PDB file of C-alpha atoms in Angstrom:
ATOM      1  CA  GLN A   1    -158.040-100.638-173.144  1.00  0.00           C
ATOM      2  CA  VAL A   2    -155.475 -97.832-172.299  1.00  0.00           C
ATOM      3  CA  GLN A   3    -153.735 -95.548-174.720  1.00  0.00           C
ATOM      4  CA  LEU A   4    -150.517 -93.772-173.788  1.00  0.00           C
ATOM      5  CA  VAL A   5    -148.976 -91.103-175.906  1.00  0.00           C
ATOM      6  CA  GLU A   6    -145.458 -89.727-175.048  1.00  0.00           C
ATOM      7  CA  SER A   7    -144.207 -86.324-176.252  1.00  0.00           C
ATOM      8  CA  GLY A   8    -141.402 -83.788-175.469  1.00  0.00           C
ATOM      9  CA  GLY A   9    -138.402 -85.672-176.757  1.00  0.00           C
ATOM     10  CA  GLY A  10    -135.811 -84.086-178.991  1.00  0.00           C
ATOM     11  CA  LEU A  11    -132.177 -83.104-179.366  1.00  0.00           C
ATOM     12  CA  VAL A  12    -130.515 -81.334-176.472  1.00  0.00           C
ATOM     13  CA  GLN A  13    -126.906 -80.532-175.485  1.00  0.00           C
ATOM     14  CA  ALA A  14    -125.206 -82.147-172.596  1.00  0.00           C
ATOM     15  CA  GLY A  15    -126.148 -80.346-169.330  1.00  0.00           C
ATOM     16  CA  GLY A  16    -129.485 -79.279-170.715  1.00  0.00           C
ATOM     17  CA  SER A  17    -133.093 -80.194-169.759  1.00  0.00           C
ATOM     18  CA  LEU A  18    -136.162 -81.708-171.237  1.00  0.00           C
ATOM     19  CA  ARG A  19    -139.559 -82.405-169.890  1.00  0.00           C
ATOM     20  CA  LEU A  20    -141.380 -85.472-171.245  1.00  0.00           C
ATOM     21  CA  SER A  21    -145.146 -85.882-171.101  1.00  0.00           C
ATOM     22  CA  CYS A  22    -147.279 -88.992-171.308  1.00  0.00           C
ATOM     23  CA  ALA A  23    -151.047 -88.610-171.813  1.00  0.00           C
ATOM     24  CA  ALA A  24    -153.238 -91.427-170.951  1.00  0.00           C
ATOM     25  CA  SER A  25    -156.797 -92.203-172.024  1.00  0.00           C
ATOM     26  CA  GLY A  26    -159.165 -95.133-171.741  1.00  0.00           C
ATOM     27  CA  ARG A  27    -159.207 -95.827-168.026  1.00  0.00           C
ATOM     28  CA  ILE A  28    -159.397 -93.968-164.752  1.00  0.00           C
ATOM     29  CA  PHE A  29    -155.851 -92.730-164.775  1.00  0.00           C
ATOM     30  CA  ARG A  30    -155.591 -91.679-161.248  1.00  0.00           C
ATOM     31  CA  ASN A  31    -156.131 -95.214-159.868  1.00  0.00           C
ATOM     32  CA  TYR A  32    -152.802 -96.514-161.303  1.00  0.00           C
ATOM     33  CA  ALA A  33    -149.038 -96.223-160.797  1.00  0.00           C
ATOM     34  CA  MET A  34    -147.153 -94.910-163.737  1.00  0.00           C
ATOM     35  CA  THR A  35    -143.516 -95.418-164.713  1.00  0.00           C
ATOM     36  CA  TRP A  36    -140.946 -94.188-167.169  1.00  0.00           C
ATOM     37  CA  HIS A  37    -138.375 -96.393-168.788  1.00  0.00           C
ATOM     38  CA  ARG A  38    -135.883 -96.033-171.579  1.00  0.00           C
ATOM     39  CA  GLN A  39    -134.179 -98.152-174.213  1.00  0.00           C
ATOM     40  CA  ALA A  40    -130.860 -97.332-175.832  1.00  0.00           C
ATOM     41  CA  PRO A  41    -129.739 -99.096-179.053  1.00  0.00           C
ATOM     42  CA  GLY A  42    -128.467-102.620-178.348  1.00  0.00           C
ATOM     43  CA  LYS A  43    -129.576-102.451-174.727  1.00  0.00           C
ATOM     44  CA  GLU A  44    -132.529-103.812-172.741  1.00  0.00           C
ATOM     45  CA  ARG A  45    -135.284-101.523-171.630  1.00  0.00           C
ATOM     46  CA  GLU A  46    -134.323 -99.855-168.356  1.00  0.00           C
ATOM     47  CA  PHE A  47    -136.604 -98.773-165.527  1.00  0.00           C
ATOM     48  CA  LEU A  48    -136.155 -95.057-164.628  1.00  0.00           C
ATOM     49  CA  ALA A  49    -138.911 -93.848-162.298  1.00  0.00           C
ATOM     50  CA  ARG A  50    -142.203 -94.772-160.759  1.00  0.00           C
ATOM     51  CA  ILE A  51    -145.027 -92.698-159.158  1.00  0.00           C
ATOM     52  CA  ASN A  52    -147.801 -94.349-157.167  1.00  0.00           C
ATOM     53  CA  TRP A  53    -151.415 -93.551-157.851  1.00  0.00           C
ATOM     54  CA  SER A  54    -151.680 -91.278-154.814  1.00  0.00           C
ATOM     55  CA  SER A  55    -148.446 -89.361-155.746  1.00  0.00           C
ATOM     56  CA  ASP A  56    -147.289 -89.932-152.239  1.00  0.00           C
ATOM     57  CA  ARG A  57    -144.302 -92.118-153.272  1.00  0.00           C
ATOM     58  CA  THR A  58    -141.792 -91.954-156.010  1.00  0.00           C
ATOM     59  CA  TYR A  59    -138.950 -94.236-156.892  1.00  0.00           C
ATOM     60  CA  TYR A  60    -135.889 -93.821-159.081  1.00  0.00           C
ATOM     61  CA  ALA A  61    -133.113 -95.755-160.659  1.00  0.00           C
ATOM     62  CA  ASP A  62    -129.706 -94.852-159.371  1.00  0.00           C
ATOM     63  CA  SER A  63    -128.715 -93.716-162.837  1.00  0.00           C
ATOM     64  CA  VAL A  64    -131.068 -90.819-162.758  1.00  0.00           C
ATOM     65  CA  LYS A  65    -131.707 -90.079-159.083  1.00  0.00           C
ATOM     66  CA  GLY A  66    -131.164 -86.405-158.327  1.00  0.00           C
ATOM     67  CA  ARG A  67    -131.443 -85.481-162.015  1.00  0.00           C
ATOM     68  CA  PHE A  68    -134.926 -86.678-163.083  1.00  0.00           C
ATOM     69  CA  THR A  69    -138.167 -86.047-161.420  1.00  0.00           C
ATOM     70  CA  ILE A  70    -141.448 -87.833-162.091  1.00  0.00           C
ATOM     71  CA  SER A  71    -144.767 -86.154-161.392  1.00  0.00           C
ATOM     72  CA  ARG A  72    -148.413 -86.404-162.413  1.00  0.00           C
ATOM     73  CA  ASP A  73    -151.433 -84.357-163.029  1.00  0.00           C
ATOM     74  CA  ASP A  74    -154.497 -86.530-162.593  1.00  0.00           C
ATOM     75  CA  ALA A  75    -156.822 -83.787-163.887  1.00  0.00           C
ATOM     76  CA  LYS A  76    -154.984 -83.926-167.246  1.00  0.00           C
ATOM     77  CA  ASN A  77    -154.331 -87.643-167.156  1.00  0.00           C
ATOM     78  CA  THR A  78    -150.713 -86.952-167.702  1.00  0.00           C
ATOM     79  CA  VAL A  79    -147.486 -88.004-166.147  1.00  0.00           C
ATOM     80  CA  TYR A  80    -144.300 -86.060-166.653  1.00  0.00           C
ATOM     81  CA  LEU A  81    -140.549 -86.693-166.497  1.00  0.00           C
ATOM     82  CA  GLN A  82    -138.391 -83.734-165.813  1.00  0.00           C
ATOM     83  CA  MET A  83    -134.896 -84.425-167.022  1.00  0.00           C
ATOM     84  CA  ASN A  84    -132.091 -82.145-165.911  1.00  0.00           C
ATOM     85  CA  SER A  85    -128.285 -82.314-166.280  1.00  0.00           C
ATOM     86  CA  LEU A  86    -128.686 -84.590-169.185  1.00  0.00           C
ATOM     87  CA  LYS A  87    -125.715 -86.654-170.363  1.00  0.00           C
ATOM     88  CA  PRO A  88    -124.891 -88.276-173.694  1.00  0.00           C
ATOM     89  CA  GLU A  89    -125.521 -91.635-172.084  1.00  0.00           C
ATOM     90  CA  ASP A  90    -129.192 -90.518-171.516  1.00  0.00           C
ATOM     91  CA  THR A  91    -129.727 -90.869-175.256  1.00  0.00           C
ATOM     92  CA  ALA A  92    -132.478 -93.423-175.705  1.00  0.00           C
ATOM     93  CA  VAL A  93    -136.083 -93.938-176.682  1.00  0.00           C
ATOM     94  CA  TYR A  94    -138.128 -93.136-173.576  1.00  0.00           C
ATOM     95  CA  TYR A  95    -141.445 -94.913-172.775  1.00  0.00           C
ATOM     96  CA  CYS A  96    -144.086 -94.460-170.243  1.00  0.00           C
ATOM     97  CA  GLY A  97    -146.053 -97.327-168.808  1.00  0.00           C
ATOM     98  CA  ILE A  98    -149.214 -97.754-166.729  1.00  0.00           C
ATOM     99  CA  HIS A  99    -149.683-100.507-164.080  1.00  0.00           C
ATOM    100  CA  THR A 100    -153.232-101.600-164.041  1.00  0.00           C
ATOM    101  CA  SER A 101    -152.375-104.807-162.211  1.00  0.00           C
ATOM    102  CA  PHE A 102    -149.647-105.599-159.608  1.00  0.00           C
ATOM    103  CA  GLY A 103    -146.983-106.848-161.928  1.00  0.00           C
ATOM    104  CA  ILE A 104    -143.532-105.347-162.130  1.00  0.00           C
ATOM    105  CA  THR A 105    -143.929-104.759-165.889  1.00  0.00           C
ATOM    106  CA  PRO A 106    -146.352-102.156-167.090  1.00  0.00           C
ATOM    107  CA  ASP A 107    -149.640-103.493-168.539  1.00  0.00           C
ATOM    108  CA  TYR A 108    -149.615-100.922-171.327  1.00  0.00           C
ATOM    109  CA  TRP A 109    -146.898 -98.928-172.961  1.00  0.00           C
ATOM    110  CA  GLY A 110    -146.631 -95.785-175.025  1.00  0.00           C
ATOM    111  CA  GLN A 111    -144.962 -95.704-178.402  1.00  0.00           C
ATOM    112  CA  GLY A 112    -141.926 -94.021-177.126  1.00  0.00           C
ATOM    113  CA  THR A 113    -140.255 -90.628-177.789  1.00  0.00           C
ATOM    114  CA  GLN A 114    -136.568 -90.196-178.855  1.00  0.00           C
ATOM    115  CA  VAL A 115    -134.229 -88.215-176.643  1.00  0.00           C
ATOM    116  CA  THR A 116    -130.751 -87.512-178.071  1.00  0.00           C
ATOM    117  CA  VAL A 117    -128.103 -85.721-175.925  1.00  0.00           C
ATOM    118  CA  SER A 118    -125.136 -84.335-177.818  1.00  0.00           C
ATOM    119  CA  SER A 119    -121.737 -83.904-176.195  1.00  0.00           C
TER     120      SER A 119
END
């Protein structure tokens, strides 16, 4: 079993920045890819970013490329999402996920953290 706990969400003005954290426990964190997703009211959950287990590759959705950066600290069992140049349309609940198998969808999710961007 894996537990993921997100933190760092909040209210920020458009153009501002936030850094989200996702702390993992229960498995050897460094062996697995990690992803960030978000879900706005009335919309489906959306993939944002992925970092492979070795940190040598990252992938981003077009909607956040150039503004968001995913990183990980395996010593702390934590993955981060640095979000810059935030826009009101970035308002959503943000979730991290861990991929313990080879599926597209994470095998475990965190509980989510709310990000609200005011105009």
